[in-house]
PDB file of C-alpha atoms in Angstrom:
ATOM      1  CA  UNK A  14     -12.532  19.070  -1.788  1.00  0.00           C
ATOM      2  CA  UNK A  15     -10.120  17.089   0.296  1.00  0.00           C
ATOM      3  CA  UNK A  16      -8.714  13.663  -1.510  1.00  0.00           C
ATOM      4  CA  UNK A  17      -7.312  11.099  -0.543  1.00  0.00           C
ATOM      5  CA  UNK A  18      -6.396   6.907  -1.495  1.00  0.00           C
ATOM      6  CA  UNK A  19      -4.322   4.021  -0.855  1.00  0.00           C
ATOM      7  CA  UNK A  20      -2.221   2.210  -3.917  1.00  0.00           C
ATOM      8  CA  UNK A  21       1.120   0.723  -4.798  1.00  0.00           C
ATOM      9  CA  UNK A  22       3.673   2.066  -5.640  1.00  0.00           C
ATOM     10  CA  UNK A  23       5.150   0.767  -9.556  1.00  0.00           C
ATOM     11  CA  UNK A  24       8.291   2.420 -10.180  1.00  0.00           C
ATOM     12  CA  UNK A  25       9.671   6.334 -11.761  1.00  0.00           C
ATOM     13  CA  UNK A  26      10.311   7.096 -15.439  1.00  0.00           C
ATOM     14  CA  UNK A  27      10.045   9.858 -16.785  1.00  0.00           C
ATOM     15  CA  UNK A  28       7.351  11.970 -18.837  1.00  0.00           C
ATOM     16  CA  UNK A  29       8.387  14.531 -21.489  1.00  0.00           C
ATOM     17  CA  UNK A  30       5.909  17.651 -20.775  1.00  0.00           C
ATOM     18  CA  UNK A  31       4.870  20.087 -23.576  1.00  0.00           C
ATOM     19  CA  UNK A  32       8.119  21.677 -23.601  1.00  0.00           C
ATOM     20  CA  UNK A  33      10.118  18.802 -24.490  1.00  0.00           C
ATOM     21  CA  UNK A  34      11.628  19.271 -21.332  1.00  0.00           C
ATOM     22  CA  UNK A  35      11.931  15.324 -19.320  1.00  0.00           C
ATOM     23  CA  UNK A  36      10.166  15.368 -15.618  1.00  0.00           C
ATOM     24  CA  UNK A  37      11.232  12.219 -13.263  1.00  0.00           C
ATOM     25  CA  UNK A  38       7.564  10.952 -12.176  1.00  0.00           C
ATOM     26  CA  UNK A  39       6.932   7.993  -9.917  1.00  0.00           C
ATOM     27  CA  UNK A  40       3.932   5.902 -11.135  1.00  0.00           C
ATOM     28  CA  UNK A  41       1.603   5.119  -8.237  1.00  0.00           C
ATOM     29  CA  UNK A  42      -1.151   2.202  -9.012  1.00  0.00           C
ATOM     30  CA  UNK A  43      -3.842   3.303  -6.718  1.00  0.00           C
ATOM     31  CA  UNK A  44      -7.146   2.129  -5.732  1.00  0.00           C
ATOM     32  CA  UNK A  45      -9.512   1.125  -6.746  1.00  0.00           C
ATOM     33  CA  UNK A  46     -10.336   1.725  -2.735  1.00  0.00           C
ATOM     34  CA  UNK A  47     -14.138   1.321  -0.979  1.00  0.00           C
ATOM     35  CA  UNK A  48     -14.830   2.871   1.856  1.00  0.00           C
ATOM     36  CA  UNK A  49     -15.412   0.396   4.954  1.00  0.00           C
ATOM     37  CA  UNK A  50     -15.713   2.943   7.724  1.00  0.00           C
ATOM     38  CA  UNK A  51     -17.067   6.550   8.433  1.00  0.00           C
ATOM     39  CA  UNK A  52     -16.253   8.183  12.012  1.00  0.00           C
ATOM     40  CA  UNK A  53     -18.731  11.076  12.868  1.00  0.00           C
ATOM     41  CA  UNK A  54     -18.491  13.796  15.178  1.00  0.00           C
ATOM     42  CA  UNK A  55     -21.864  12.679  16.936  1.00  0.00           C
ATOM     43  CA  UNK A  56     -20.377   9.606  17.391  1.00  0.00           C
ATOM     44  CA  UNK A  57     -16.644   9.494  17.423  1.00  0.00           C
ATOM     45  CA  UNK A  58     -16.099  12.891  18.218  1.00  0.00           C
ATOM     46  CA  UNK A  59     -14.370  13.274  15.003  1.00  0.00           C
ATOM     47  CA  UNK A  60     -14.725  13.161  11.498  1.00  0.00           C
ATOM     48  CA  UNK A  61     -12.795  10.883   9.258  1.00  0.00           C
ATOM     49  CA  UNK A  62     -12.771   8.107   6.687  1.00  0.00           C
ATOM     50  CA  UNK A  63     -11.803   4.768   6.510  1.00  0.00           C
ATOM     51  CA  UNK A  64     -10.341   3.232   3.234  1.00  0.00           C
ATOM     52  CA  UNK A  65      -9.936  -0.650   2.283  1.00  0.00           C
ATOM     53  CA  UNK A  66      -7.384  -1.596  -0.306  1.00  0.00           C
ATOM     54  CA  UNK A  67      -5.910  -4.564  -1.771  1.00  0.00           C
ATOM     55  CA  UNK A  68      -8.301  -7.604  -2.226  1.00  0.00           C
ATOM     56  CA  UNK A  69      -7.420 -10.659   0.307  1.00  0.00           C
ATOM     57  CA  UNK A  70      -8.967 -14.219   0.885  1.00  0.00           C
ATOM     58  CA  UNK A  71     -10.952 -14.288   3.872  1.00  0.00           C
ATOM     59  CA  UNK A  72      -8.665 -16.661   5.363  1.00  0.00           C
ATOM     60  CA  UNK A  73      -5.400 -14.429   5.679  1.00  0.00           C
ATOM     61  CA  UNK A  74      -7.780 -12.127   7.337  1.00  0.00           C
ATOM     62  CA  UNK A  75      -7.912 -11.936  11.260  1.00  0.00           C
ATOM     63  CA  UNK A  76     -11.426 -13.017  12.720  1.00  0.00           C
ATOM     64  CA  UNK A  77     -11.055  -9.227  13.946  1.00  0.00           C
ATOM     65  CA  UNK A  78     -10.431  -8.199  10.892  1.00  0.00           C
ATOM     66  CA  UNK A  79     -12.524  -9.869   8.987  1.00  0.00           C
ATOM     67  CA  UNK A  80     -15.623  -8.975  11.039  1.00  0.00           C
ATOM     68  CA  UNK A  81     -14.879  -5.395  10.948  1.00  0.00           C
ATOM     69  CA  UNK A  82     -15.206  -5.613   7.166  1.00  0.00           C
ATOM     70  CA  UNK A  83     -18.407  -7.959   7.255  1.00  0.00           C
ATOM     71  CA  UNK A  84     -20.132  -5.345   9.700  1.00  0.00           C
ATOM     72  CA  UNK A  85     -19.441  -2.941   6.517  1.00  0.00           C
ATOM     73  CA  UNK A  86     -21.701  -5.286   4.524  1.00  0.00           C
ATOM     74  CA  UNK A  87     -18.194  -6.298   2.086  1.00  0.00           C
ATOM     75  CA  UNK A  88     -18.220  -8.726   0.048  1.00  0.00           C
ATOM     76  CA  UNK A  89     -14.372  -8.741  -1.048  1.00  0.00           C
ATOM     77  CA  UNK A  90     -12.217  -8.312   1.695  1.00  0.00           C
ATOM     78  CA  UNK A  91      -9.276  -6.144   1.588  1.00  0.00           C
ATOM     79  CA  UNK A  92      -5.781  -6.375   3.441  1.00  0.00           C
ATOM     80  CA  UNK A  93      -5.230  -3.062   4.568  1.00  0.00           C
ATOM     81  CA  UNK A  94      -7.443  -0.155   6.077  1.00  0.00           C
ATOM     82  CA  UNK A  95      -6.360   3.291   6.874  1.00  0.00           C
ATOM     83  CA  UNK A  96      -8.232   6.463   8.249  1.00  0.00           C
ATOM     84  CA  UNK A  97      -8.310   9.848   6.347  1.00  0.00           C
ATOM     85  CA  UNK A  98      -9.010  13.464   7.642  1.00  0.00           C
ATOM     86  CA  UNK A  99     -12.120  13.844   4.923  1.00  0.00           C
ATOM     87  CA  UNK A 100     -15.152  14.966   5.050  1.00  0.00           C
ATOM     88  CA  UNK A 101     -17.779  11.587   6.128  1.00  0.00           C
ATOM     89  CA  UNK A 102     -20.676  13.801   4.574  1.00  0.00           C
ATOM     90  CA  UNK A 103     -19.388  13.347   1.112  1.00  0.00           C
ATOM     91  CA  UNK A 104     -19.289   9.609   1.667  1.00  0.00           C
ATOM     92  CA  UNK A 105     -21.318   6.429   2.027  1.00  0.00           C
ATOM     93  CA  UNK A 106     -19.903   2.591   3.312  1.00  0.00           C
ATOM     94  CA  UNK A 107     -19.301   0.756   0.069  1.00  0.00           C
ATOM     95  CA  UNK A 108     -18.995   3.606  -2.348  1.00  0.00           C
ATOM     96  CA  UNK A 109     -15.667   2.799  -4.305  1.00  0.00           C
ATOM     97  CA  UNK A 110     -13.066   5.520  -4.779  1.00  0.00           C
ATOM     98  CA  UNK A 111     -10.478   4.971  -8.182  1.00  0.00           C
ATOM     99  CA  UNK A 112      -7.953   7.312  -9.738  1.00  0.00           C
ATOM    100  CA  UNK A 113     -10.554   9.370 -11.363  1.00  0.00           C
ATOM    101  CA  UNK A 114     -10.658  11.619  -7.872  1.00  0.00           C
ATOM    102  CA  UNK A 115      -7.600  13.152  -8.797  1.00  0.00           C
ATOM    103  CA  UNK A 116      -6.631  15.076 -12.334  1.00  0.00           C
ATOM    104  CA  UNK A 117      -3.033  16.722 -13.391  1.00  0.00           C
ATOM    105  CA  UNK A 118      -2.189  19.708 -11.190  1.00  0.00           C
ATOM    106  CA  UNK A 119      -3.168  18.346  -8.333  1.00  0.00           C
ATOM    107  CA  UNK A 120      -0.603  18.674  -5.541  1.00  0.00           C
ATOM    108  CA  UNK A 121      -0.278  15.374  -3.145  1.00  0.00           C
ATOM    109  CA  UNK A 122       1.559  14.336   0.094  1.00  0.00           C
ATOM    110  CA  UNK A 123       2.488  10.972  -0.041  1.00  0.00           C
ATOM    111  CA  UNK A 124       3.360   8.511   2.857  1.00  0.00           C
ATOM    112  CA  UNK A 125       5.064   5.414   2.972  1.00  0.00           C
ATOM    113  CA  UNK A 126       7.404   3.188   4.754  1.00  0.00           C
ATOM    114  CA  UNK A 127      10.473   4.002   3.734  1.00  0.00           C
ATOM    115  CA  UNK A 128      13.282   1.156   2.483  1.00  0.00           C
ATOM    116  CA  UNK A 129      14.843  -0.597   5.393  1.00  0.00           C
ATOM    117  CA  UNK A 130      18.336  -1.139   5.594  1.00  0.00           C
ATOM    118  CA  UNK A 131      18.940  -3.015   8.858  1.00  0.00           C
ATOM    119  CA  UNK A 132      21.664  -2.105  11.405  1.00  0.00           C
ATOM    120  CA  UNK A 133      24.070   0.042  10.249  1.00  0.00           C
ATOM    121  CA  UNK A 134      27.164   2.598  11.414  1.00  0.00           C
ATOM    122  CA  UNK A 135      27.418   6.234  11.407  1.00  0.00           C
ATOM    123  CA  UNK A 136      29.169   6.232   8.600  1.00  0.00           C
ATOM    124  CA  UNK A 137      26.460   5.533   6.176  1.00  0.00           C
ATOM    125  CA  UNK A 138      23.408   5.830   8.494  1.00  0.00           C
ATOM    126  CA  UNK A 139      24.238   9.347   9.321  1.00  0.00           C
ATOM    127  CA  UNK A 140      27.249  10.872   6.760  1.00  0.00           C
ATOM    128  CA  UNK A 141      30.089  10.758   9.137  1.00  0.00           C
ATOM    129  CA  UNK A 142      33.669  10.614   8.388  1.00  0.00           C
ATOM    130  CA  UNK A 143      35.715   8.049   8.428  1.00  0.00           C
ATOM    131  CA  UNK A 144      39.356   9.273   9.831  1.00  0.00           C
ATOM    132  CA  UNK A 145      42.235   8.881   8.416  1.00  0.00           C
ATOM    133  CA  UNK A 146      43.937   5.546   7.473  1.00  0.00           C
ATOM    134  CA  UNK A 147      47.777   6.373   8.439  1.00  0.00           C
ATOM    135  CA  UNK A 148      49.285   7.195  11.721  1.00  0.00           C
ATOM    136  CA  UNK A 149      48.008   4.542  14.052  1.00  0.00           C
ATOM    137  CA  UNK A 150      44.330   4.774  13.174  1.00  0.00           C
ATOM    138  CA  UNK A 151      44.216   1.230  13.860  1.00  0.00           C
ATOM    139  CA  UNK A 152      40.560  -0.785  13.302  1.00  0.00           C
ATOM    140  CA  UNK A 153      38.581   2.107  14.159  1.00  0.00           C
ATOM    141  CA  UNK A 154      37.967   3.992  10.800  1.00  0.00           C
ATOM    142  CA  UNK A 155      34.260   4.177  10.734  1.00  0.00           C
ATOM    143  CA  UNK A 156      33.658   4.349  14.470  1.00  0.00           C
ATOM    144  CA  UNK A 157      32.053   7.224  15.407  1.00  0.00           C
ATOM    145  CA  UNK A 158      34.984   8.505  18.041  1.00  0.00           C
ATOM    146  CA  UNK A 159      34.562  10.479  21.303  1.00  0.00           C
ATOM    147  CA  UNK A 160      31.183  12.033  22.230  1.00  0.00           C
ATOM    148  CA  UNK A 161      31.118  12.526  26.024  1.00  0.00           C
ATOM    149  CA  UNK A 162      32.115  15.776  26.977  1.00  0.00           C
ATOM    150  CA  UNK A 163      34.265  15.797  30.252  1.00  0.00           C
ATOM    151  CA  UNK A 164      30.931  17.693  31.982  1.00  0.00           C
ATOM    152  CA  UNK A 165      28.424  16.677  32.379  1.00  0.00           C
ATOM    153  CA  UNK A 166      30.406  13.252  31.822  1.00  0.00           C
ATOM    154  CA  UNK A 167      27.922  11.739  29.489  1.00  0.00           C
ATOM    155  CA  UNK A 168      26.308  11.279  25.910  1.00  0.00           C
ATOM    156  CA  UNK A 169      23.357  14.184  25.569  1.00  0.00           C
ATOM    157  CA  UNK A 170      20.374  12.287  23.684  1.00  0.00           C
ATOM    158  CA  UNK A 171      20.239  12.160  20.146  1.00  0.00           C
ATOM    159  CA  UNK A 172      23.435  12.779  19.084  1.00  0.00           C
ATOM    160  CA  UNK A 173      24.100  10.392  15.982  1.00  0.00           C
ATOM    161  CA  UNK A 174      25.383   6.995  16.410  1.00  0.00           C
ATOM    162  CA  UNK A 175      24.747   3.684  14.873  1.00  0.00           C
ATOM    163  CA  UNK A 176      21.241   2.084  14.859  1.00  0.00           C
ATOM    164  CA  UNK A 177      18.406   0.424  12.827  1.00  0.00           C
ATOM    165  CA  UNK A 178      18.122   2.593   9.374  1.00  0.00           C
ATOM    166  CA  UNK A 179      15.344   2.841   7.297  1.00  0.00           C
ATOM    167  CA  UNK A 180      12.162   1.080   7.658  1.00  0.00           C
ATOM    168  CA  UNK A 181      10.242   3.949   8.990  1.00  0.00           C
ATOM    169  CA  UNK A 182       7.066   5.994   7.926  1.00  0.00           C
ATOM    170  CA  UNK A 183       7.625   8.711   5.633  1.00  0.00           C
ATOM    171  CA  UNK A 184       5.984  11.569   4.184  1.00  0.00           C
ATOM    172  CA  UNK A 185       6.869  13.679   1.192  1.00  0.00           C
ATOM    173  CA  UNK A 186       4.961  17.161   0.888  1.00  0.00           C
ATOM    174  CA  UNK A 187       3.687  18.714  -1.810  1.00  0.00           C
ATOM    175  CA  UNK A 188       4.229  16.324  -5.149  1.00  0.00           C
ATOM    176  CA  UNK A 189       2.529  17.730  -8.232  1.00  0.00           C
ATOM    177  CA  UNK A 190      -0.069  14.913  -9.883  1.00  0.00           C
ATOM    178  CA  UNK A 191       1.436  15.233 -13.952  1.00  0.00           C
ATOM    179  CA  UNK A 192      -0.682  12.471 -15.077  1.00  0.00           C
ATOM    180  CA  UNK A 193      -3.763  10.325 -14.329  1.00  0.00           C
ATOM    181  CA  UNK A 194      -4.794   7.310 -16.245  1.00  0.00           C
ATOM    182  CA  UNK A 195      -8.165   6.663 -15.308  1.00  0.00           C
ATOM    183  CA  UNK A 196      -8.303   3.580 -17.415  1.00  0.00           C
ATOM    184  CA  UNK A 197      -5.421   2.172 -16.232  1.00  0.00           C
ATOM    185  CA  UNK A 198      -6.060   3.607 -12.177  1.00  0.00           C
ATOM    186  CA  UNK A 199      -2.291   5.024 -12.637  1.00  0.00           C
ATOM    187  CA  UNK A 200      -1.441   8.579 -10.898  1.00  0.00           C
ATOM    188  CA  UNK A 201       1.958   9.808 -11.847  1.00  0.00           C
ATOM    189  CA  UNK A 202       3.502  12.404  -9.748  1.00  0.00           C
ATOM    190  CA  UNK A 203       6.443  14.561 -10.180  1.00  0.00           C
ATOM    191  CA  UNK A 204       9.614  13.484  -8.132  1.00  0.00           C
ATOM    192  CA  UNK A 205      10.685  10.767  -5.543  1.00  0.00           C
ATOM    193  CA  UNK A 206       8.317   8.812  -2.856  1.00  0.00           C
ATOM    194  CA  UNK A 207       9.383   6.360   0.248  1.00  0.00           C
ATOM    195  CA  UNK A 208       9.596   2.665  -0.595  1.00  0.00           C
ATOM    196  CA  UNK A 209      10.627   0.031  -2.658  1.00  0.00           C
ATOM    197  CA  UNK A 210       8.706  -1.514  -5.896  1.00  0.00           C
ATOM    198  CA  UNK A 211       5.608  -2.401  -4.541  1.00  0.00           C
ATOM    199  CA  UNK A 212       4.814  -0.487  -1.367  1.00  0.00           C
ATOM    200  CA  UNK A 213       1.918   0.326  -0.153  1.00  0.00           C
ATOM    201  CA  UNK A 214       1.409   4.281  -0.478  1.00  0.00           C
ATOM    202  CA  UNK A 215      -1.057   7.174   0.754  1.00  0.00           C
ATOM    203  CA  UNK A 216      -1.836   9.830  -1.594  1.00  0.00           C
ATOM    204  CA  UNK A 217      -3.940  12.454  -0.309  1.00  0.00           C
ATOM    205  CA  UNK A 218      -4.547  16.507  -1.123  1.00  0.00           C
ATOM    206  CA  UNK A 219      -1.488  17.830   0.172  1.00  0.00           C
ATOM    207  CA  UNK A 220      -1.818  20.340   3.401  1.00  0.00           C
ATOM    208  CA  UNK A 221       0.377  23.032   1.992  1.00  0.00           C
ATOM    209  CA  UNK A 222      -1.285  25.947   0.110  1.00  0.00           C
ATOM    210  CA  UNK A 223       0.805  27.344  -2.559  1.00  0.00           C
ATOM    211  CA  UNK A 224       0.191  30.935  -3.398  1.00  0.00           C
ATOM    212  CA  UNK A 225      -0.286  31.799  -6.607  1.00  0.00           C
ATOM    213  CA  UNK A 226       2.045  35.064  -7.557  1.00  0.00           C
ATOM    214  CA  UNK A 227       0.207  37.865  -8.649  1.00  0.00           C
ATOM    215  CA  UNK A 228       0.947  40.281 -11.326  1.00  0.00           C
ATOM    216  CA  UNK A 229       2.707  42.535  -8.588  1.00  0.00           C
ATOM    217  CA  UNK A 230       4.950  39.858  -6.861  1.00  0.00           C
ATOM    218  CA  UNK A 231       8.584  40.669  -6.583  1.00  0.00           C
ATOM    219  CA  UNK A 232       8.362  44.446  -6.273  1.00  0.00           C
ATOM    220  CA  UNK A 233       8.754  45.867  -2.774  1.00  0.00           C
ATOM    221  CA  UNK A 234       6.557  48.507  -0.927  1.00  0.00           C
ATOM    222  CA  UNK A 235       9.371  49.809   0.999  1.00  0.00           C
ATOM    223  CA  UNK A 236       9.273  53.713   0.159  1.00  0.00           C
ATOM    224  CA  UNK A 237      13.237  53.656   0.578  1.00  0.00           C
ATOM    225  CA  UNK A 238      13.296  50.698  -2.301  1.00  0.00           C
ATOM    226  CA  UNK A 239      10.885  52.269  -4.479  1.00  0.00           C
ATOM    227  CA  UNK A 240      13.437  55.404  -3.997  1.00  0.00           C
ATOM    228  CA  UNK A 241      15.842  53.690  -6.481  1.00  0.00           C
ATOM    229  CA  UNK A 242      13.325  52.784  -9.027  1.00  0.00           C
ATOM    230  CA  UNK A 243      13.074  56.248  -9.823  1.00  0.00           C
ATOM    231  CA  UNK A 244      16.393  57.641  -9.713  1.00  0.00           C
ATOM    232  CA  UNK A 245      18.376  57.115 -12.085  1.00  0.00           C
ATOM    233  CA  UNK A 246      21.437  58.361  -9.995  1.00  0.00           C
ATOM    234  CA  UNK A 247      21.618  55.051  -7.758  1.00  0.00           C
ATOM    235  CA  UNK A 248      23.503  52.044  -9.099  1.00  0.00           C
ATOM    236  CA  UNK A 249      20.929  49.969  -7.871  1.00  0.00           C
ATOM    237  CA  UNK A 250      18.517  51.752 -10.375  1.00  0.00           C
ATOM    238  CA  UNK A 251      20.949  51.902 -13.461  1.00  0.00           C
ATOM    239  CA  UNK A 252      21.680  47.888 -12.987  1.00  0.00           C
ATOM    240  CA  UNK A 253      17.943  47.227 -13.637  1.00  0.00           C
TER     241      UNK A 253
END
């Protein structure tokens, strides 16, 4: 079954798993979410979800806004709504979806806006290098130097330069869930996400299928490979 819900994000630690062995995990404080809209194919053309989170006042609400929710039948109005590629089937307007959706194992994508950092040069917006300080470099040590080529005589598109950094949606792939606190509507997943304390975060079932390896993975089919498993002449077979 597909998941998917909206929550904040609270911060990483770290988790010590049954090894002993520490694994970095970013604590996400999601839902609990209710679901405001669903889209149909007999009606939309599509089918899809759409989630409220984050409990408002009315009055910091658009009139828009507001009505879409009250057209829902909601009683607590939320601050922000986004769609999900999930089966409408599975759910009604109103039901309320928490932490409990997901369990340990799970593996997530997770989208957010990533921290902005305002206007900045190549030099930290893209890695460059600054040139050296002696021999008339004069005030030009983190410029980004000549790009246009004598032909065609101009700057191709997309070559780095300086520009607004940061502050831009951004999804990581394929997080494993290490922890759910039902209790506490905490999902802790291995690794880094985009955004600062705080940000609003989409967690949903993550689009990449990882193969399990069976009890034959690593060893080759070629005939010419399986060749030097047998003969004990080759070096490849006596290094085994």
């Amino acid at each position: 079954m597909e998941k998917a819900i909206i929550g904040k994000k609270v911060g990483m630690t770290q988790i010590f798993n049954e090894a002993g062995h520490a694994v970095p995990v970013t604590v996400i404080q999601v839902g609990p979410c209710t679901v405001v809209q669903k889209k149909t194919k007999e009606k939309d053309g599509y089918e899809a979800v759409q989630l409220g989170f984050d409990a408002v006042p009315e009055r910091k609400l658009t009139k828009a806004e507001a009505g879409h929710q009250k057209k829902a039948g909601m009683t607590e109005f939320v601050r922000v709504l986004k769609e999900f590629d999930l089966d409408a089937s599975k759910f009604e307007v109103g039901d309320t979806i928490t932490a409990e959706m997901f369990a340990a194992g799970d593996r997530v994508d997770v989208t957010g806006i990533s921290k902005g950092h305002g206007y900045q040069g190549v030099v930290k917006r893209h890695g460059a290098k600054i040139k050296r300080m002696t021999h008339g470099g004069g005030p030009v040590h983190r410029h980004a130097g000549s790009m246009g080529p004598i032909d065609p005589a101009h700057i191709f598109k997309g070559r780095d330069g300086a520009g607004q950094m940061g502050n831009e949606q951004v999804t990581v792939l394929n997080l494993d869930v290490i922890k759910v606190d039902a209790e506490l509507g905490i999902v802790a997943v291995r690794g880094a996400i985009p955004g600062p304390k705080g940000g609003v975060v989409s967690v949903r079932s993550s689009v990449i299928n990882v193969k399990e390896k069976g009890a034959s993975a690593g060893i080759s089919n070629n005939p010419q490979k399986a060749s030097a498993r047998v003969n004990p002449q080759k070096a490849s077979a006596r290094n085994m």
